[in-house]
Amino acid sequence: MKKTPLYSLHQKHGAKFVQFAGYEMPIQYETGIVKEHITTRNNSGIFDVSHMGQLFLKGGDELTNDLQKIFPIDLEKISINQSKYSFLMKENGGIYDDLIITKLKDGYMIILNAACKDSDLNILKKKIGEKYQIDLSDNLSLIAIQGPKAKDVLESIVPGVIKLKFMNGNQFKYKELDIYITRSGYTGEDGFEISINNKIVESFVEKLIKKGSTMIGLGARDTLRLEAGLCLYGHDLDENTSPIEANLKWAISKSKINGKFPGSEFIKKQYNEGVSKLRVGIKPETKVIARESTKIFDEKDNEIGKVTSGTFGPSVNGPIAMGYISNDFSKTNTKIFLEVRGKRVPASICEMPFYKKNYVRGGEDNVRN
Amino acid sequence: MSEIKFSKEHEWITVDGDVATIGITKHATELLGDIVFAELPEKGSSVNKDATAGVVESTKAASDVYTPISGEVVDTNQSIVDDPSKINSDPEGDGWFFKLKIKDQAEMNTLMNRDEYDKFAKENAS
């Protein structure tokens, strides 16, 4: 089982560990998931996401041209230090992985899911051959700091980060080493992701804690992302689900609809003609939690879909879920029934996110919501 | 009130006359984490020893609650349905689940005392 460089710091903070994608990761610390969730929403929280893949591709315009044939995002339209949410597409229109791609001065940085990173690397190597230097970094950690106070905490350690716009990054210094920070995250909060050398990551995180931030485990990361309506790969997205079915049409560049990338003919067809199933938000009417794989029925007892993520949302103070449903039932407020422990629980289709901040974020619109 | 007894499924039970009060142990709540949902048996229903008599859910997962002895459900603690965090904060007090009219007192002899349960929980912790 692999460990991240912050393992002993997690232990020091009373972490309970779980195995996740081959890593021993903290699911929660002493205070528990609900308190960690609320702390992130009201203050700020630190997440060790070093298990995720940090892939670096070196190259110039030719690399951009080659990547245009791989990703459904128009990479010619993004500027240096700008990040976009995208997918590594399968030929059938399904998704090998969802990712964040950032244009750098000398190439691209791609943040990949931990469970997919090795196979993603192989897929990319096959597609663009040995033409470019392509590496999954193992000397870099990845830390997220999220929440309304994240900007002040981080600014006090790394001056200038406050000027970053949403989904934009830049190079900064810590202890004379380069660190790369983007204003992004996966909690529905303002925040940052910090790519930082393994040698200095512990000292860096200890400093964030000293400035008032708190370590948050994967348990709260899951409740935060679900409240924000964001997908978890392997649950809400997979190799047999297209971005259009996942209701992530916005992440496909309009200029790429008629372009060529793996699965593009399926995407074009679904984009123009619609889909038979769609990812939707689901709000149970009682306090019952509908977990992953819960079957969804209509009033006439026909099975019409399946829950892919479901939990208790601490900020919503009730159960929330998302899942795939036959398109005829995907309209907001449609009544549905969830089968939990043999009983039918009434629920309705609702808009996502389940939880939204009532203040405006700095910089660009939040393109992921 | 009798001595508190414990089951291998991590329930506790106390007896007052012919009525038993049942809940889940502190050890169980620590394993579960923050409890966010509780379902109780129906008042008036009969439950058999070791059968499912409720559900608790944490943010992470759902777990069944079993009854350590047989009997008729004479009372349920609705306050833990409204505020499941009570189960975490006071598992052996305000966080009780249900009361049973005991069918067979002899079933109590199959359960553990606190020392035995603590030892059992420790051995099964890993």
Tab-separated table of C-alpha atoms in Angstrom:
chain	number	residue	atom	x	y	z
A	1	MET	CA	0.000	0.000	0.000
A	2	LYS	CA	1.413	3.417	-0.997
A	3	LYS	CA	1.555	6.387	1.346
A	4	THR	CA	1.716	10.091	0.566
A	5	PRO	CA	4.510	12.279	2.018
A	6	LEU	CA	1.960	13.651	4.505
A	7	TYR	CA	1.230	10.245	6.055
A	8	SER	CA	2.888	10.961	9.403
A	9	LEU	CA	1.223	14.358	9.617
A	10	HIS	CA	-2.152	12.661	9.067
A	11	GLN	CA	-1.310	10.243	11.885
A	12	LYS	CA	-0.342	13.132	14.136
A	13	HIS	CA	-3.766	14.644	13.550
A	14	GLY	CA	-5.583	11.444	14.509
A	15	ALA	CA	-6.497	10.304	10.998
A	16	LYS	CA	-8.489	7.160	10.371
A	17	PHE	CA	-7.103	5.613	7.208
A	18	VAL	CA	-8.788	3.787	4.347
A	19	GLN	CA	-7.385	2.136	1.269
A	20	PHE	CA	-8.152	4.220	-1.773
A	21	ALA	CA	-6.776	3.534	-5.259
A	22	GLY	CA	-3.728	1.753	-3.827
A	23	TYR	CA	-2.996	4.439	-1.233
A	24	GLU	CA	-3.550	4.634	2.483
A	25	MET	CA	-5.528	7.855	2.738
A	26	PRO	CA	-7.189	9.686	5.647
A	27	ILE	CA	-10.984	9.253	5.521
A	28	GLN	CA	-11.420	11.538	8.535
A	29	TYR	CA	-9.596	13.014	11.519
A	30	GLU	CA	-10.603	13.214	15.182
A	31	THR	CA	-13.539	15.628	14.815
A	32	GLY	CA	-15.337	13.557	12.156
A	33	ILE	CA	-16.788	14.065	8.698
A	34	VAL	CA	-19.680	16.397	9.537
A	35	LYS	CA	-17.521	18.892	11.488
A	36	GLU	CA	-14.810	18.741	8.811
A	37	HIS	CA	-17.415	19.453	6.137
A	38	ILE	CA	-18.820	22.459	8.025
A	39	THR	CA	-15.309	23.775	8.780
A	40	THR	CA	-14.558	23.795	5.049
A	41	ARG	CA	-17.810	25.626	4.265
A	42	ASN	CA	-17.381	28.237	7.016
A	43	ASN	CA	-13.641	28.601	7.341
A	44	SER	CA	-11.082	26.613	5.337
A	45	GLY	CA	-9.877	23.049	4.990
A	46	ILE	CA	-6.700	21.376	3.729
A	47	PHE	CA	-6.960	18.240	1.575
A	48	ASP	CA	-4.090	15.897	0.758
A	49	VAL	CA	-4.813	14.834	-2.813
A	50	SER	CA	-1.260	13.694	-3.537
A	51	HIS	CA	-2.591	10.313	-4.645
A	52	MET	CA	-3.930	12.012	-7.767
A	53	GLY	CA	-1.790	11.953	-10.892
A	54	GLN	CA	0.191	15.011	-11.936
A	55	LEU	CA	1.105	14.424	-15.544
A	56	PHE	CA	3.423	16.761	-17.423
A	57	LEU	CA	3.672	16.916	-21.201
A	58	LYS	CA	6.474	18.972	-22.740
A	59	GLY	CA	6.047	20.558	-26.140
A	60	GLY	CA	4.942	23.580	-28.181
A	61	ASP	CA	2.354	24.201	-30.921
A	62	GLU	CA	2.799	20.736	-32.387
A	63	LEU	CA	1.862	19.210	-29.011
A	64	THR	CA	-1.228	21.425	-28.850
A	65	ASN	CA	-2.206	20.203	-32.330
A	66	ASP	CA	-1.795	16.581	-31.299
A	67	LEU	CA	-3.735	17.055	-28.059
A	68	GLN	CA	-6.555	18.719	-30.030
A	69	LYS	CA	-7.181	15.257	-31.522
A	70	ILE	CA	-7.442	13.732	-28.030
A	71	PHE	CA	-9.387	16.146	-25.818
A	72	PRO	CA	-12.903	17.532	-26.441
A	73	ILE	CA	-11.770	20.947	-25.239
A	74	ASP	CA	-10.407	23.568	-27.640
A	75	LEU	CA	-6.832	23.921	-26.409
A	76	GLU	CA	-6.074	26.689	-28.903
A	77	LYS	CA	-8.531	28.907	-27.070
A	78	ILE	CA	-6.934	28.598	-23.657
A	79	SER	CA	-4.107	30.856	-22.574
A	80	ILE	CA	-0.968	30.006	-20.640
A	81	ASN	CA	-1.776	29.276	-16.963
A	82	GLN	CA	-5.452	28.690	-17.714
A	83	SER	CA	-7.103	25.429	-16.577
A	84	LYS	CA	-10.058	23.553	-18.062
A	85	TYR	CA	-12.116	20.568	-16.964
A	86	SER	CA	-12.020	17.856	-19.614
A	87	PHE	CA	-12.071	14.108	-20.288
A	88	LEU	CA	-9.858	11.382	-21.622
A	89	MET	CA	-12.391	9.963	-24.051
A	90	LYS	CA	-13.007	6.386	-25.073
A	91	GLU	CA	-13.836	5.548	-28.702
A	92	ASN	CA	-17.407	4.571	-27.705
A	93	GLY	CA	-18.063	8.071	-26.324
A	94	GLY	CA	-17.458	6.892	-22.748
A	95	ILE	CA	-14.950	8.406	-20.345
A	96	TYR	CA	-11.599	6.890	-19.358
A	97	ASP	CA	-11.071	9.670	-16.826
A	98	ASP	CA	-12.134	13.194	-15.983
A	99	LEU	CA	-9.309	15.639	-15.495
A	100	ILE	CA	-8.083	19.217	-15.245
A	101	ILE	CA	-5.724	20.342	-17.993
A	102	THR	CA	-3.615	23.473	-17.536
A	103	LYS	CA	-1.560	25.106	-20.278
A	104	LEU	CA	1.983	25.880	-19.152
A	105	LYS	CA	4.746	27.866	-20.863
A	106	ASP	CA	6.444	24.700	-22.053
A	107	GLY	CA	3.548	22.268	-22.342
A	108	TYR	CA	0.632	21.002	-20.271
A	109	MET	CA	-0.068	19.771	-16.764
A	110	ILE	CA	-2.933	17.294	-16.377
A	111	ILE	CA	-4.402	16.325	-12.998
A	112	LEU	CA	-5.783	12.766	-13.126
A	113	ASN	CA	-7.764	10.514	-10.802
A	114	ALA	CA	-5.582	8.263	-8.648
A	115	ALA	CA	-7.250	5.042	-9.766
A	116	CYS	CA	-6.874	5.943	-13.465
A	117	LYS	CA	-3.495	7.666	-13.638
A	118	ASP	CA	-1.335	4.716	-14.729
A	119	SER	CA	-3.736	3.576	-17.442
A	120	ASP	CA	-4.228	7.214	-18.547
A	121	LEU	CA	-0.455	7.517	-19.007
A	122	ASN	CA	-0.414	4.379	-21.158
A	123	ILE	CA	-3.340	5.588	-23.265
A	124	LEU	CA	-1.693	8.957	-23.849
A	125	LYS	CA	1.667	7.353	-24.640
A	126	LYS	CA	-0.006	5.137	-27.237
A	127	LYS	CA	-1.803	8.074	-28.803
A	128	ILE	CA	1.097	10.493	-29.129
A	129	GLY	CA	3.886	7.971	-29.199
A	130	GLU	CA	7.374	8.887	-28.137
A	131	LYS	CA	7.179	12.326	-29.726
A	132	TYR	CA	7.019	14.229	-26.460
A	133	GLN	CA	8.383	14.008	-22.964
A	134	ILE	CA	5.522	12.671	-20.861
A	135	ASP	CA	5.853	12.031	-17.115
A	136	LEU	CA	3.690	11.178	-14.149
A	137	SER	CA	5.498	13.056	-11.417
A	138	ASP	CA	6.436	11.145	-8.282
A	139	ASN	CA	8.335	13.938	-6.571
A	140	LEU	CA	5.368	16.296	-6.320
A	141	SER	CA	2.538	16.364	-3.793
A	142	LEU	CA	-0.856	17.943	-4.432
A	143	ILE	CA	-2.631	19.895	-1.705
A	144	ALA	CA	-5.987	21.653	-1.908
A	145	ILE	CA	-7.082	24.430	0.408
A	146	GLN	CA	-10.791	25.179	0.140
A	147	GLY	CA	-13.325	27.431	1.809
A	148	PRO	CA	-14.126	31.136	2.239
A	149	LYS	CA	-10.978	31.786	4.311
A	150	ALA	CA	-8.660	29.803	2.008
A	151	LYS	CA	-7.533	32.889	0.114
A	152	ASP	CA	-6.473	34.768	3.251
A	153	VAL	CA	-4.691	31.777	4.782
A	154	LEU	CA	-2.768	31.036	1.592
A	155	GLU	CA	-2.035	34.714	0.837
A	156	SER	CA	-0.327	35.031	4.240
A	157	ILE	CA	2.150	32.331	3.203
A	158	VAL	CA	2.349	32.844	-0.558
A	159	PRO	CA	1.789	36.540	-1.338
A	160	GLY	CA	0.051	37.185	-4.654
A	161	VAL	CA	-2.203	34.118	-4.845
A	162	ILE	CA	-5.223	36.273	-4.049
A	163	LYS	CA	-4.910	37.806	-7.540
A	164	LEU	CA	-5.404	34.474	-9.288
A	165	LYS	CA	-8.696	34.162	-11.138
A	166	PHE	CA	-10.842	31.044	-10.951
A	167	MET	CA	-9.411	28.229	-13.117
A	168	ASN	CA	-6.126	30.089	-13.544
A	169	GLY	CA	-2.728	29.355	-12.067
A	170	ASN	CA	0.815	30.584	-11.729
A	171	GLN	CA	4.278	29.761	-10.468
A	172	PHE	CA	5.137	30.870	-6.922
A	173	LYS	CA	8.005	30.257	-4.488
A	174	TYR	CA	8.090	28.527	-1.116
A	175	LYS	CA	11.399	27.889	0.673
A	176	GLU	CA	13.156	28.907	-2.549
A	177	LEU	CA	11.489	26.097	-4.479
A	178	ASP	CA	8.943	26.535	-7.275
A	179	ILE	CA	5.361	25.671	-6.432
A	180	TYR	CA	2.475	25.842	-8.905
A	181	ILE	CA	-0.870	27.090	-7.640
A	182	THR	CA	-4.221	27.128	-9.435
A	183	ARG	CA	-7.434	28.680	-8.146
A	184	SER	CA	-9.617	25.608	-8.323
A	185	GLY	CA	-10.956	22.714	-6.311
A	186	TYR	CA	-13.747	20.207	-5.963
A	187	THR	CA	-15.843	21.343	-3.037
A	188	GLY	CA	-18.044	24.117	-4.435
A	189	GLU	CA	-15.980	26.606	-2.452
A	190	ASP	CA	-13.417	29.181	-3.457
A	191	GLY	CA	-9.974	27.624	-3.111
A	192	PHE	CA	-6.635	26.574	-4.510
A	193	GLU	CA	-4.708	23.499	-5.538
A	194	ILE	CA	-0.995	23.535	-4.855
A	195	SER	CA	1.517	21.342	-6.649
A	196	ILE	CA	4.553	21.237	-4.385
A	197	ASN	CA	7.799	19.297	-3.957
A	198	ASN	CA	7.520	16.317	-1.571
A	199	LYS	CA	10.458	17.653	0.463
A	200	ILE	CA	8.666	20.821	1.573
A	201	VAL	CA	5.024	19.759	1.593
A	202	GLU	CA	4.863	18.861	5.292
A	203	SER	CA	6.335	22.184	6.401
A	204	PHE	CA	3.965	23.962	4.011
A	205	VAL	CA	0.858	22.226	5.362
A	206	GLU	CA	1.960	22.785	8.970
A	207	LYS	CA	2.176	26.470	8.143
A	208	LEU	CA	-1.362	26.470	6.703
A	209	ILE	CA	-2.562	24.832	9.929
A	210	LYS	CA	-0.717	27.423	12.031
A	211	LYS	CA	-2.521	30.144	10.054
A	212	GLY	CA	-5.882	28.684	11.069
A	213	SER	CA	-6.723	26.028	8.504
A	214	THR	CA	-7.684	22.413	9.294
A	215	MET	CA	-6.917	19.005	7.801
A	216	ILE	CA	-9.962	17.447	6.077
A	217	GLY	CA	-10.321	13.792	5.057
A	218	LEU	CA	-11.715	12.060	1.987
A	219	GLY	CA	-15.069	11.509	3.741
A	220	ALA	CA	-15.851	15.223	3.865
A	221	ARG	CA	-14.334	15.684	0.416
A	222	ASP	CA	-17.056	13.341	-0.839
A	223	THR	CA	-19.965	15.076	0.952
A	224	LEU	CA	-18.638	18.495	-0.183
A	225	ARG	CA	-18.323	17.507	-3.849
A	226	LEU	CA	-21.728	15.828	-3.871
A	227	GLU	CA	-23.412	18.910	-2.370
A	228	ALA	CA	-21.663	20.889	-5.115
A	229	GLY	CA	-23.133	18.508	-7.737
A	230	LEU	CA	-19.696	17.382	-8.922
A	231	CYS	CA	-19.042	13.906	-10.348
A	232	LEU	CA	-16.813	11.225	-8.864
A	233	TYR	CA	-15.133	9.059	-11.473
A	234	GLY	CA	-15.914	5.339	-11.144
A	235	HIS	CA	-19.298	6.207	-9.636
A	236	ASP	CA	-20.985	9.022	-11.572
A	237	LEU	CA	-18.743	8.698	-14.625
A	238	ASP	CA	-17.280	5.625	-16.305
A	239	GLU	CA	-16.219	4.054	-19.579
A	240	ASN	CA	-19.817	3.490	-20.681
A	241	THR	CA	-21.183	6.941	-19.887
A	242	SER	CA	-20.699	9.915	-22.184
A	243	PRO	CA	-20.146	13.516	-21.064
A	244	ILE	CA	-23.493	14.424	-22.678
A	245	GLU	CA	-25.334	11.778	-20.652
A	246	ALA	CA	-23.453	13.032	-17.586
A	247	ASN	CA	-24.980	16.470	-18.210
A	248	LEU	CA	-21.496	17.901	-18.745
A	249	LYS	CA	-22.185	19.288	-22.210
A	250	TRP	CA	-20.626	22.587	-21.148
A	251	ALA	CA	-17.244	20.872	-20.874
A	252	ILE	CA	-17.241	20.079	-24.621
A	253	SER	CA	-16.058	23.100	-26.610
A	254	LYS	CA	-18.625	24.203	-29.203
A	255	SER	CA	-15.803	24.420	-31.752
A	256	LYS	CA	-15.043	20.741	-31.120
A	257	ILE	CA	-18.566	19.376	-31.731
A	258	ASN	CA	-17.740	18.880	-35.414
A	259	GLY	CA	-14.114	18.090	-34.675
A	260	LYS	CA	-12.398	14.742	-34.344
A	261	PHE	CA	-11.477	13.169	-31.010
A	262	PRO	CA	-12.096	9.665	-29.645
A	263	GLY	CA	-15.859	9.132	-29.515
A	264	SER	CA	-16.585	12.404	-31.321
A	265	GLU	CA	-19.195	10.919	-33.676
A	266	PHE	CA	-21.206	9.635	-30.682
A	267	ILE	CA	-20.853	12.968	-28.907
A	268	LYS	CA	-21.969	14.886	-31.995
A	269	LYS	CA	-25.014	12.639	-32.398
A	270	GLN	CA	-25.996	12.938	-28.713
A	271	TYR	CA	-25.328	16.676	-28.744
A	272	ASN	CA	-27.702	17.174	-31.672
A	273	GLU	CA	-30.302	14.471	-31.063
A	274	GLY	CA	-30.335	14.182	-27.282
A	275	VAL	CA	-29.749	11.208	-24.996
A	276	SER	CA	-31.907	8.434	-23.546
A	277	LYS	CA	-30.520	8.741	-20.002
A	278	LEU	CA	-29.270	11.775	-18.136
A	279	ARG	CA	-27.465	12.529	-14.876
A	280	VAL	CA	-29.760	14.417	-12.498
A	281	GLY	CA	-29.880	15.623	-8.915
A	282	ILE	CA	-32.232	13.704	-6.596
A	283	LYS	CA	-33.777	14.952	-3.363
A	284	PRO	CA	-35.428	12.270	-1.199
A	285	GLU	CA	-38.557	13.588	0.546
A	286	THR	CA	-37.793	11.769	3.804
A	287	LYS	CA	-34.558	11.508	5.777
A	288	VAL	CA	-33.711	8.150	4.186
A	289	ILE	CA	-30.366	8.083	2.392
A	290	ALA	CA	-30.350	6.444	-1.050
A	291	ARG	CA	-26.849	5.091	-1.626
A	292	GLU	CA	-25.043	4.166	-4.833
A	293	SER	CA	-26.914	1.471	-6.877
A	294	THR	CA	-30.324	2.324	-5.393
A	295	LYS	CA	-32.966	1.602	-8.051
A	296	ILE	CA	-35.254	4.396	-9.217
A	297	PHE	CA	-38.920	3.777	-10.142
A	298	ASP	CA	-41.763	5.836	-11.586
A	299	GLU	CA	-45.271	5.947	-10.103
A	300	LYS	CA	-46.285	2.970	-12.252
A	301	ASP	CA	-43.526	0.771	-10.837
A	302	ASN	CA	-41.302	0.884	-13.928
A	303	GLU	CA	-37.587	0.926	-13.223
A	304	ILE	CA	-36.311	4.187	-14.738
A	305	GLY	CA	-32.803	4.648	-13.380
A	306	LYS	CA	-30.133	4.153	-10.755
A	307	VAL	CA	-28.440	6.263	-8.082
A	308	THR	CA	-24.675	6.666	-8.618
A	309	SER	CA	-23.826	8.729	-5.502
A	310	GLY	CA	-25.880	9.318	-2.392
A	311	THR	CA	-25.145	10.571	1.083
A	312	PHE	CA	-26.211	12.924	3.841
A	313	GLY	CA	-25.343	16.531	2.994
A	314	PRO	CA	-24.264	18.279	6.195
A	315	SER	CA	-24.837	21.813	4.812
A	316	VAL	CA	-28.140	20.851	3.175
A	317	ASN	CA	-28.958	19.029	6.440
A	318	GLY	CA	-30.617	16.159	4.620
A	319	PRO	CA	-30.075	13.339	2.182
A	320	ILE	CA	-28.937	14.105	-1.371
A	321	ALA	CA	-28.149	11.933	-4.369
A	322	MET	CA	-27.352	11.963	-8.032
A	323	GLY	CA	-27.967	9.317	-10.613
A	324	TYR	CA	-28.939	8.445	-14.153
A	325	ILE	CA	-32.558	8.479	-15.176
A	326	SER	CA	-34.516	7.852	-18.363
A	327	ASN	CA	-34.640	11.211	-20.123
A	328	ASP	CA	-38.478	11.334	-19.970
A	329	PHE	CA	-38.197	11.730	-16.186
A	330	SER	CA	-35.264	14.135	-16.039
A	331	LYS	CA	-37.264	17.364	-15.681
A	332	THR	CA	-36.884	19.256	-12.407
A	333	ASN	CA	-39.591	18.437	-9.820
A	334	THR	CA	-40.545	15.124	-11.474
A	335	LYS	CA	-41.748	12.692	-8.795
A	336	ILE	CA	-39.803	9.447	-8.538
A	337	PHE	CA	-39.412	6.595	-6.046
A	338	LEU	CA	-36.205	5.152	-4.600
A	339	GLU	CA	-36.049	1.549	-3.429
A	340	VAL	CA	-34.228	1.518	-0.091
A	341	ARG	CA	-34.197	-1.674	2.034
A	342	GLY	CA	-37.229	-2.993	0.167
A	343	LYS	CA	-39.351	0.132	0.667
A	344	ARG	CA	-40.213	2.865	-1.836
A	345	VAL	CA	-39.086	6.306	-0.726
A	346	PRO	CA	-40.633	9.292	-2.534
A	347	ALA	CA	-38.161	11.738	-4.071
A	348	SER	CA	-37.978	14.372	-6.764
A	349	ILE	CA	-35.576	15.457	-9.475
A	350	CYS	CA	-33.843	18.653	-8.489
A	351	GLU	CA	-31.323	21.076	-9.876
A	352	MET	CA	-27.699	20.923	-8.840
A	353	PRO	CA	-25.691	22.096	-7.006
A	354	PHE	CA	-27.581	21.131	-3.854
A	355	TYR	CA	-25.635	23.757	-2.003
A	356	LYS	CA	-24.598	27.083	-3.463
A	357	LYS	CA	-22.771	29.987	-1.919
A	358	ASN	CA	-24.736	33.197	-1.877
A	359	TYR	CA	-21.726	35.374	-2.617
A	360	VAL	CA	-20.005	35.936	-5.957
A	361	ARG	CA	-16.593	34.475	-6.480
A	362	GLY	CA	-13.686	36.522	-7.723
A	363	GLY	CA	-12.514	36.039	-11.261
A	364	GLU	CA	-14.160	33.949	-13.933
A	365	ASP	CA	-17.481	32.209	-13.585
A	366	ASN	CA	-17.336	28.854	-11.936
A	367	VAL	CA	-17.383	26.820	-15.123
A	368	ARG	CA	-17.863	23.570	-13.242
A	369	ASN	CA	-21.187	24.433	-11.682
B	1	MET	CA	-32.138	-1.485	37.046
B	2	SER	CA	-29.975	-4.459	36.163
B	3	GLU	CA	-26.365	-4.558	35.149
B	4	ILE	CA	-25.758	-3.403	31.567
B	5	LYS	CA	-25.176	-6.256	29.100
B	6	PHE	CA	-23.749	-6.293	25.584
B	7	SER	CA	-24.139	-8.277	22.363
B	8	LYS	CA	-21.569	-9.294	19.763
B	9	GLU	CA	-23.411	-7.051	17.313
B	10	HIS	CA	-22.475	-4.069	19.505
B	11	GLU	CA	-25.817	-3.388	21.174
B	12	TRP	CA	-26.195	-2.655	24.886
B	13	ILE	CA	-29.206	-3.632	26.985
B	14	THR	CA	-30.448	-2.767	30.473
B	15	VAL	CA	-33.440	-4.354	32.188
B	16	ASP	CA	-35.974	-2.776	34.527
B	17	GLY	CA	-38.568	-5.348	35.656
B	18	ASP	CA	-39.835	-6.974	32.454
B	19	VAL	CA	-38.831	-4.066	30.174
B	20	ALA	CA	-35.450	-3.854	28.445
B	21	THR	CA	-33.875	-0.715	26.933
B	22	ILE	CA	-31.603	-1.220	23.942
B	23	GLY	CA	-29.104	0.964	22.107
B	24	ILE	CA	-25.781	0.732	20.284
B	25	THR	CA	-22.445	0.838	22.089
B	26	LYS	CA	-19.944	3.690	22.234
B	27	HIS	CA	-17.518	1.400	20.422
B	28	ALA	CA	-20.070	0.983	17.606
B	29	THR	CA	-20.565	4.739	17.300
B	30	GLU	CA	-16.800	5.206	17.077
B	31	LEU	CA	-16.627	2.684	14.247
B	32	LEU	CA	-19.537	4.294	12.422
B	33	GLY	CA	-18.459	7.927	12.731
B	34	ASP	CA	-21.042	10.721	12.532
B	35	ILE	CA	-24.506	9.172	12.566
B	36	VAL	CA	-26.890	11.071	10.316
B	37	PHE	CA	-29.896	8.753	10.085
B	38	ALA	CA	-31.715	6.357	12.406
B	39	GLU	CA	-34.684	4.057	11.738
B	40	LEU	CA	-36.542	2.394	14.602
B	41	PRO	CA	-38.792	-0.684	14.863
B	42	GLU	CA	-42.559	-0.122	14.935
B	43	LYS	CA	-44.203	0.187	18.313
B	44	GLY	CA	-46.269	-2.905	19.014
B	45	SER	CA	-44.249	-5.142	16.715
B	46	SER	CA	-42.614	-8.333	17.915
B	47	VAL	CA	-38.931	-8.908	17.332
B	48	ASN	CA	-36.899	-12.083	17.658
B	49	LYS	CA	-33.447	-12.300	19.220
B	50	ASP	CA	-30.696	-11.313	16.734
B	51	ALA	CA	-33.183	-10.041	14.111
B	52	THR	CA	-32.868	-6.613	12.468
B	53	ALA	CA	-34.733	-4.031	14.521
B	54	GLY	CA	-33.455	-0.767	13.072
B	55	VAL	CA	-30.907	0.971	10.893
B	56	VAL	CA	-28.230	3.563	11.504
B	57	GLU	CA	-26.393	5.422	8.792
B	58	SER	CA	-23.253	7.463	8.994
B	59	THR	CA	-22.090	9.756	6.203
B	60	LYS	CA	-20.163	6.712	4.958
B	61	ALA	CA	-22.512	3.713	5.137
B	62	ALA	CA	-25.660	2.041	6.494
B	63	SER	CA	-25.638	-0.586	9.277
B	64	ASP	CA	-28.391	-2.741	10.719
B	65	VAL	CA	-29.270	-2.586	14.398
B	66	TYR	CA	-30.123	-5.990	15.870
B	67	THR	CA	-32.117	-6.821	18.961
B	68	PRO	CA	-30.090	-8.856	21.479
B	69	ILE	CA	-33.248	-10.488	22.922
B	70	SER	CA	-36.834	-11.246	21.821
B	71	GLY	CA	-39.877	-9.239	22.840
B	72	GLU	CA	-42.571	-6.715	21.949
B	73	VAL	CA	-41.543	-3.144	21.135
B	74	VAL	CA	-43.255	-0.964	23.750
B	75	ASP	CA	-41.446	2.342	23.152
B	76	THR	CA	-39.076	3.950	20.627
B	77	ASN	CA	-36.837	6.997	20.945
B	78	GLN	CA	-38.135	9.400	18.284
B	79	SER	CA	-35.666	12.066	19.423
B	80	ILE	CA	-32.774	10.161	17.782
B	81	VAL	CA	-34.698	10.146	14.488
B	82	ASP	CA	-34.986	13.931	14.700
B	83	ASP	CA	-31.400	14.391	15.901
B	84	PRO	CA	-29.250	11.318	15.138
B	85	SER	CA	-26.126	13.054	16.516
B	86	LYS	CA	-27.488	12.182	20.004
B	87	ILE	CA	-26.416	8.596	19.319
B	88	ASN	CA	-22.801	9.747	18.992
B	89	SER	CA	-22.852	12.144	21.932
B	90	ASP	CA	-24.628	9.880	24.458
B	91	PRO	CA	-24.883	6.316	23.106
B	92	GLU	CA	-25.700	4.678	26.444
B	93	GLY	CA	-28.058	7.473	27.590
B	94	ASP	CA	-30.133	9.867	25.443
B	95	GLY	CA	-29.147	7.864	22.395
B	96	TRP	CA	-31.175	4.748	23.306
B	97	PHE	CA	-33.165	3.108	20.456
B	98	PHE	CA	-36.142	1.123	21.735
B	99	LYS	CA	-37.706	-0.631	24.733
B	100	LEU	CA	-38.914	-4.238	24.682
B	101	LYS	CA	-41.318	-6.182	26.870
B	102	ILE	CA	-39.067	-9.193	27.482
B	103	LYS	CA	-40.327	-12.537	26.183
B	104	ASP	CA	-37.699	-14.801	27.734
B	105	GLN	CA	-35.467	-13.583	30.591
B	106	ALA	CA	-33.133	-16.527	29.979
B	107	GLU	CA	-31.930	-14.897	26.755
B	108	MET	CA	-30.148	-12.311	28.904
B	109	ASN	CA	-27.689	-15.030	29.982
B	110	THR	CA	-26.302	-15.269	26.462
B	111	LEU	CA	-24.966	-11.677	26.618
B	112	MET	CA	-21.651	-10.244	27.832
B	113	ASN	CA	-20.928	-8.018	30.813
B	114	ARG	CA	-18.913	-4.812	30.344
B	115	ASP	CA	-15.489	-6.370	30.915
B	116	GLU	CA	-16.233	-9.214	28.536
B	117	TYR	CA	-17.577	-6.808	25.901
B	118	ASP	CA	-14.617	-4.414	26.190
B	119	LYS	CA	-12.286	-7.348	25.653
B	120	PHE	CA	-14.396	-8.585	22.721
B	121	ALA	CA	-14.483	-5.133	21.113
B	122	LYS	CA	-10.730	-4.710	21.502
B	123	GLU	CA	-10.003	-8.103	19.946
B	124	ASN	CA	-12.309	-7.363	17.021
B	125	ALA	CA	-11.125	-3.805	16.470
B	126	SER	CA	-8.481	-4.545	13.872
